[in-house]
mmCIF file of C-alpha atoms in Angstrom:
data_model
loop_
_atom_site.group_PDB
_atom_site.id
_atom_site.type_symbol
_atom_site.label_atom_id
_atom_site.label_comp_id
_atom_site.label_asym_id
_atom_site.label_seq_id
_atom_site.Cartn_x
_atom_site.Cartn_y
_atom_site.Cartn_z
ATOM 1 C CA MET A 57 0.157 0.025 -0.340
ATOM 2 C CA ILE A 58 2.528 2.339 0.429
ATOM 3 C CA ASN A 59 3.498 2.565 -2.951
ATOM 4 C CA ASN A 60 0.041 3.925 -3.738
ATOM 5 C CA GLN A 61 0.493 6.738 -5.445
ATOM 6 C CA PHE A 62 -2.058 8.828 -3.500
ATOM 7 C CA ILE A 63 -0.455 7.791 -0.147
ATOM 8 C CA LEU A 64 3.224 9.563 -1.086
ATOM 9 C CA ASN A 65 2.039 12.423 -2.215
ATOM 10 C CA LYS A 66 -0.399 12.655 1.169
ATOM 11 C CA PHE A 67 1.159 11.995 3.452
ATOM 12 C CA GLY A 68 4.880 11.185 2.172
ATOM 13 C CA PHE A 69 6.769 14.304 3.926
ATOM 14 C CA LEU A 70 5.882 12.415 7.517
ATOM 15 C CA GLY A 71 8.475 9.808 6.439
ATOM 16 C CA ALA A 72 8.761 5.702 6.282
ATOM 17 C CA LYS A 73 8.025 5.394 9.814
ATOM 18 C CA PHE A 74 4.674 7.367 9.600
ATOM 19 C CA LEU A 75 4.322 5.603 6.408
ATOM 20 C CA SER A 76 5.122 1.532 7.973
ATOM 21 C CA GLU A 77 2.874 2.927 10.565
ATOM 22 C CA LEU A 78 0.140 3.375 8.142
ATOM 23 C CA GLU A 79 0.554 0.437 6.480
ATOM 24 C CA LYS A 80 0.327 -1.142 9.609
ATOM 25 C CA ASN A 81 -3.314 0.472 10.512
ATOM 26 C CA ALA A 82 -5.688 1.850 7.150
ATOM 27 C CA VAL A 83 -6.741 0.342 4.456
ATOM 28 C CA ILE A 84 -8.436 1.071 1.415
ATOM 29 C CA THR A 85 -12.430 0.224 0.320
ATOM 30 C CA GLU A 86 -14.224 0.463 -2.465
ATOM 31 C CA VAL A 87 -17.768 2.117 -1.611
ATOM 32 C CA LYS A 88 -20.901 2.438 -3.840
ATOM 33 C CA SER A 89 -22.849 5.527 -4.996
ATOM 34 C CA LYS A 90 -25.770 6.554 -2.816
ATOM 35 C CA THR A 91 -24.197 4.270 0.405
ATOM 36 C CA GLU A 92 -24.386 6.459 3.760
ATOM 37 C CA ILE A 93 -21.109 5.829 4.925
ATOM 38 C CA ILE A 94 -21.619 7.625 8.641
ATOM 39 C CA ARG A 95 -24.730 8.973 10.124
ATOM 40 C CA GLU A 96 -25.408 10.964 12.734
ATOM 41 C CA GLY A 97 -25.119 9.275 16.279
ATOM 42 C CA GLN A 98 -23.476 6.785 15.339
ATOM 43 C CA LYS A 99 -19.263 6.469 16.243
ATOM 44 C CA ASN A 100 -17.171 7.105 14.024
ATOM 45 C CA LYS A 101 -14.612 4.721 13.686
ATOM 46 C CA PHE A 102 -12.789 5.884 11.356
ATOM 47 C CA VAL A 103 -11.392 9.578 9.786
ATOM 48 C CA PRO A 104 -11.982 9.080 5.758
ATOM 49 C CA PHE A 105 -9.025 9.923 3.339
ATOM 50 C CA LEU A 106 -11.185 10.435 -0.117
ATOM 51 C CA ILE A 107 -8.871 8.694 -3.231
ATOM 52 C CA LYS A 108 -10.938 9.281 -5.576
ATOM 53 C CA GLY A 109 -15.162 10.424 -6.079
ATOM 54 C CA SER A 110 -17.056 12.782 -4.369
ATOM 55 C CA ILE A 111 -18.926 12.292 -0.716
ATOM 56 C CA ARG A 112 -21.662 14.751 0.117
ATOM 57 C CA VAL A 113 -21.324 15.600 4.149
ATOM 58 C CA PHE A 114 -25.281 17.269 5.778
ATOM 59 C CA THR A 115 -27.655 17.629 8.620
ATOM 60 C CA LEU A 116 -30.596 16.785 8.129
ATOM 61 C CA ASN A 117 -33.603 18.654 10.245
ATOM 62 C CA ASP A 118 -37.411 16.791 9.789
ATOM 63 C CA GLY A 119 -36.843 15.174 7.362
ATOM 64 C CA ARG A 120 -34.094 17.618 5.301
ATOM 65 C CA GLU A 121 -30.836 18.230 4.368
ATOM 66 C CA LEU A 122 -28.984 21.263 5.012
ATOM 67 C CA ILE A 123 -25.572 20.383 2.629
ATOM 68 C CA TYR A 124 -22.231 21.361 5.445
ATOM 69 C CA TYR A 125 -19.683 20.196 1.845
ATOM 70 C CA TYR A 126 -18.201 17.657 -0.229
ATOM 71 C CA ILE A 127 -15.186 15.836 0.019
ATOM 72 C CA ARG A 128 -13.912 15.605 -3.109
ATOM 73 C CA ALA A 129 -10.762 13.444 -3.884
ATOM 74 C CA ASN A 130 -7.992 14.485 -1.870
ATOM 75 C CA ASP A 131 -9.754 15.465 1.031
ATOM 76 C CA SER A 132 -10.694 14.423 4.375
ATOM 77 C CA CYS A 133 -14.135 14.879 6.933
ATOM 78 C CA LEU A 134 -13.251 17.870 8.570
ATOM 79 C CA MET A 135 -16.709 17.257 11.601
ATOM 80 C CA THR A 136 -14.956 13.881 11.354
ATOM 81 C CA PHE A 137 -11.577 13.986 12.726
ATOM 82 C CA SER A 138 -13.040 17.019 15.150
ATOM 83 C CA SER A 139 -14.585 13.987 16.592
ATOM 84 C CA ILE A 140 -11.937 12.365 17.479
ATOM 85 C CA PHE A 141 -10.763 15.582 20.642
ATOM 86 C CA THR A 142 -14.700 15.029 21.822
ATOM 87 C CA ASP A 143 -16.832 11.901 22.016
ATOM 88 C CA TYR A 144 -16.832 10.476 18.886
ATOM 89 C CA ILE A 145 -19.918 10.369 18.361
ATOM 90 C CA SER A 146 -20.767 11.582 14.841
ATOM 91 C CA ARG A 147 -23.065 15.012 13.802
ATOM 92 C CA VAL A 148 -23.259 14.571 10.716
ATOM 93 C CA TYR A 149 -24.488 12.040 7.780
ATOM 94 C CA ALA A 150 -22.017 11.257 5.435
ATOM 95 C CA VAL A 151 -23.316 10.009 1.974
ATOM 96 C CA ALA A 152 -21.259 8.977 -1.151
ATOM 97 C CA GLU A 153 -22.159 11.304 -3.871
ATOM 98 C CA GLU A 154 -20.823 8.727 -6.978
ATOM 99 C CA ASP A 155 -18.323 4.814 -6.689
ATOM 100 C CA SER A 156 -15.941 6.508 -4.031
ATOM 101 C CA GLU A 157 -12.393 4.756 -3.408
ATOM 102 C CA VAL A 158 -11.804 5.648 0.526
ATOM 103 C CA LEU A 159 -8.718 5.197 2.638
ATOM 104 C CA LEU A 160 -9.782 4.579 6.371
ATOM 105 C CA ILE A 161 -7.047 5.361 9.571
ATOM 106 C CA PRO A 162 -9.154 4.779 13.260
ATOM 107 C CA VAL A 163 -9.675 6.730 14.536
ATOM 108 C CA SER A 164 -8.137 5.942 18.185
ATOM 109 C CA VAL A 165 -4.593 5.357 15.841
ATOM 110 C CA VAL A 166 -4.827 8.872 14.185
ATOM 111 C CA HIS A 167 -5.755 9.891 18.033
ATOM 112 C CA ASP A 168 -1.527 8.560 19.331
ATOM 113 C CA TRP A 169 -0.224 9.758 15.991
ATOM 114 C CA LEU A 170 -0.815 13.681 16.952
ATOM 115 C CA ILE A 171 1.951 12.835 19.446
ATOM 116 C CA GLN A 172 3.866 10.315 17.925
ATOM 117 C CA PHE A 173 4.115 12.846 14.361
ATOM 118 C CA PRO A 174 3.033 15.791 14.801
ATOM 119 C CA GLU A 175 4.006 16.579 11.427
ATOM 120 C CA ILE A 176 0.852 15.760 10.635
ATOM 121 C CA ASN A 177 -1.111 18.412 12.601
ATOM 122 C CA ARG A 178 -0.442 20.307 8.859
ATOM 123 C CA LEU A 179 -2.181 18.014 7.320
ATOM 124 C CA PHE A 180 -5.393 18.380 8.914
ATOM 125 C CA TYR A 181 -4.765 22.383 9.875
ATOM 126 C CA HIS A 182 -5.321 22.150 5.816
ATOM 127 C CA GLU A 183 -8.276 19.940 5.709
ATOM 128 C CA TYR A 184 -9.970 22.304 8.556
ATOM 129 C CA ASP A 185 -9.159 25.298 6.585
ATOM 130 C CA LYS A 186 -10.827 24.030 3.560
ATOM 131 C CA ARG A 187 -13.810 22.544 5.261
ATOM 132 C CA PHE A 188 -14.387 25.511 7.502
ATOM 133 C CA SER A 189 -14.552 28.176 3.467
ATOM 134 C CA ASP A 190 -17.054 25.222 2.546
ATOM 135 C CA VAL A 191 -19.629 25.798 5.280
ATOM 136 C CA MET A 192 -18.869 29.569 4.811
ATOM 137 C CA ASN A 193 -19.910 29.558 1.784
ATOM 138 C CA MET A 194 -22.736 27.168 2.864
ATOM 139 C CA VAL A 195 -23.642 30.365 4.900
ATOM 140 C CA ASN A 196 -23.493 32.774 3.089
ATOM 141 C CA ASP A 197 -25.356 31.099 -0.074
ATOM 142 C CA ALA A 198 -28.105 29.981 2.024
ATOM 143 C CA VAL A 199 -28.773 34.073 4.289
ATOM 144 C CA PHE A 200 -27.306 35.574 1.256
ATOM 145 C CA HIS A 201 -29.020 34.515 -1.777
ATOM 146 C CA ARG A 202 -32.521 33.782 -3.170
ATOM 147 C CA LEU A 203 -32.873 30.520 -3.280
ATOM 148 C CA ASP A 204 -33.113 31.131 -8.089
ATOM 149 C CA LYS A 205 -29.642 31.748 -7.439
ATOM 150 C CA ARG A 206 -28.766 28.627 -4.178
ATOM 151 C CA VAL A 207 -30.661 25.747 -6.927
ATOM 152 C CA LEU A 208 -28.346 27.809 -10.092
ATOM 153 C CA ASN A 209 -25.183 26.562 -7.751
ATOM 154 C CA TYR A 210 -26.009 23.925 -6.823
ATOM 155 C CA ILE A 211 -26.591 22.386 -10.084
ATOM 156 C CA ARG A 212 -23.585 24.209 -10.686
ATOM 157 C CA HIS A 213 -21.856 22.667 -7.979
ATOM 158 C CA GLN A 214 -23.136 18.949 -9.292
ATOM 159 C CA ILE A 215 -21.204 19.263 -13.120
ATOM 160 C CA SER A 216 -18.540 20.558 -11.069
ATOM 161 C CA LEU A 217 -18.414 17.707 -9.333
ATOM 162 C CA THR A 218 -19.246 14.965 -12.078
ATOM 163 C CA GLY A 219 -18.728 17.058 -15.417
ATOM 164 C CA ASN A 220 -21.504 15.765 -16.456
ATOM 165 C CA ASN A 221 -23.298 18.624 -18.354
ATOM 166 C CA PRO A 222 -25.947 18.044 -18.542
ATOM 167 C CA VAL A 223 -25.754 16.900 -15.072
ATOM 168 C CA ARG A 224 -29.365 14.305 -13.516
ATOM 169 C CA LEU A 225 -30.817 15.694 -10.676
ATOM 170 C CA THR A 226 -33.984 15.120 -9.237
ATOM 171 C CA HIS A 227 -36.446 18.144 -8.175
ATOM 172 C CA ARG A 228 -36.554 16.435 -5.099
ATOM 173 C CA GLU A 229 -33.215 15.962 -4.907
ATOM 174 C CA ILE A 230 -32.726 18.962 -4.942
ATOM 175 C CA ALA A 231 -35.151 20.462 -2.936
ATOM 176 C CA SER A 232 -33.568 17.629 -0.196
ATOM 177 C CA ASN A 233 -30.435 18.987 -0.038
ATOM 178 C CA LEU A 234 -31.396 23.470 0.012
ATOM 179 C CA GLY A 235 -34.034 22.192 1.962
ATOM 180 C CA THR A 236 -37.175 23.816 0.607
ATOM 181 C CA SER A 237 -39.522 21.078 -1.566
ATOM 182 C CA ARG A 238 -40.101 19.830 -4.159
ATOM 183 C CA GLU A 239 -43.358 22.179 -5.449
ATOM 184 C CA VAL A 240 -41.281 25.435 -5.037
ATOM 185 C CA VAL A 241 -37.858 23.869 -6.601
ATOM 186 C CA SER A 242 -39.942 22.702 -9.997
ATOM 187 C CA ARG A 243 -41.232 26.564 -9.744
ATOM 188 C CA VAL A 244 -37.963 27.616 -9.827
ATOM 189 C CA LEU A 245 -36.460 25.039 -12.299
ATOM 190 C CA LYS A 246 -40.050 26.217 -14.721
ATOM 191 C CA LYS A 247 -38.327 30.060 -13.981
ATOM 192 C CA MET A 248 -34.578 29.907 -14.295
ATOM 193 C CA GLU A 249 -35.453 27.390 -18.011
ATOM 194 C CA ASN A 250 -37.547 30.312 -19.169
ATOM 195 C CA GLU A 251 -35.230 32.941 -18.194
ATOM 196 C CA GLY A 252 -32.467 30.882 -20.701
ATOM 197 C CA GLU A 253 -30.631 30.043 -17.248
ATOM 198 C CA ILE A 254 -30.685 26.667 -17.721
ATOM 199 C CA SER A 255 -32.360 24.323 -19.945
ATOM 200 C CA GLN A 256 -33.736 20.529 -18.751
ATOM 201 C CA THR A 257 -34.530 17.733 -21.135
ATOM 202 C CA LYS A 258 -35.028 13.336 -20.097
ATOM 203 C CA GLU A 259 -30.816 14.132 -20.486
ATOM 204 C CA GLY A 260 -30.613 16.420 -17.344
ATOM 205 C CA ILE A 261 -30.134 19.526 -16.501
ATOM 206 C CA LYS A 262 -28.202 21.628 -17.776
ATOM 207 C CA VAL A 263 -26.264 24.976 -17.960
ATOM 208 C CA PRO A 264 -24.799 26.811 -21.015
ATOM 209 C CA ILE A 265 -21.248 27.021 -21.337
ATOM 210 C CA ASN A 266 -20.380 29.939 -20.723
ATOM 211 C CA GLU A 267 -22.458 29.765 -17.240
ATOM 212 C CA ASN A 268 -20.804 27.413 -15.966
ATOM 213 C CA VAL A 269 -19.171 28.519 -13.078
ATOM 214 C CA ILE A 270 -19.928 28.163 -9.920
ATOM 215 C CA GLN A 271 -20.853 30.467 -7.438
ATOM 216 C CA GLY A 272 -19.363 31.425 -3.717
#
């Protein structure tokens, strides 16, 4: 596993001794699209590092989702890591958006490594910075942007994540992820389509090429 290019790129700066410990304790696993990785209230057993794919991290309130951030290739989960300093209990849900490959490190081992290999803190500080920015963007979007802007940003984000334009998204899926109703999303999408911001076909929702930019 040490020869895995992802591992060398991500952890190589920590040296051969750390890589040897990583090989003893970590596992690489495949996660199918739409698979739930962790749910709120479960005990975190692993800190995940995403090798490829995409993972959605969110909370639920009355059955509606509020997305905190997406984990992309080469990223880790801030919420999972932070739990090792408290009770190891997850406060979020995490679901694979597409077929993904994940490196899993036991949380108890990570806790020990923070002392044995203090340089690893640099890696987690970097992850904190990225995830904090994602959460701030989410808050700004929810507070300051109208729903039509949030819907368009969500579609653009999905196009960026999947590389597909048009992208297959149901009205219910968009509504769930933005914390609103399917009927409201349907009206917003129809308005956006009439204004030329999107087009809806059997292949999915398409954003014109010159509009395919994610807004923060």
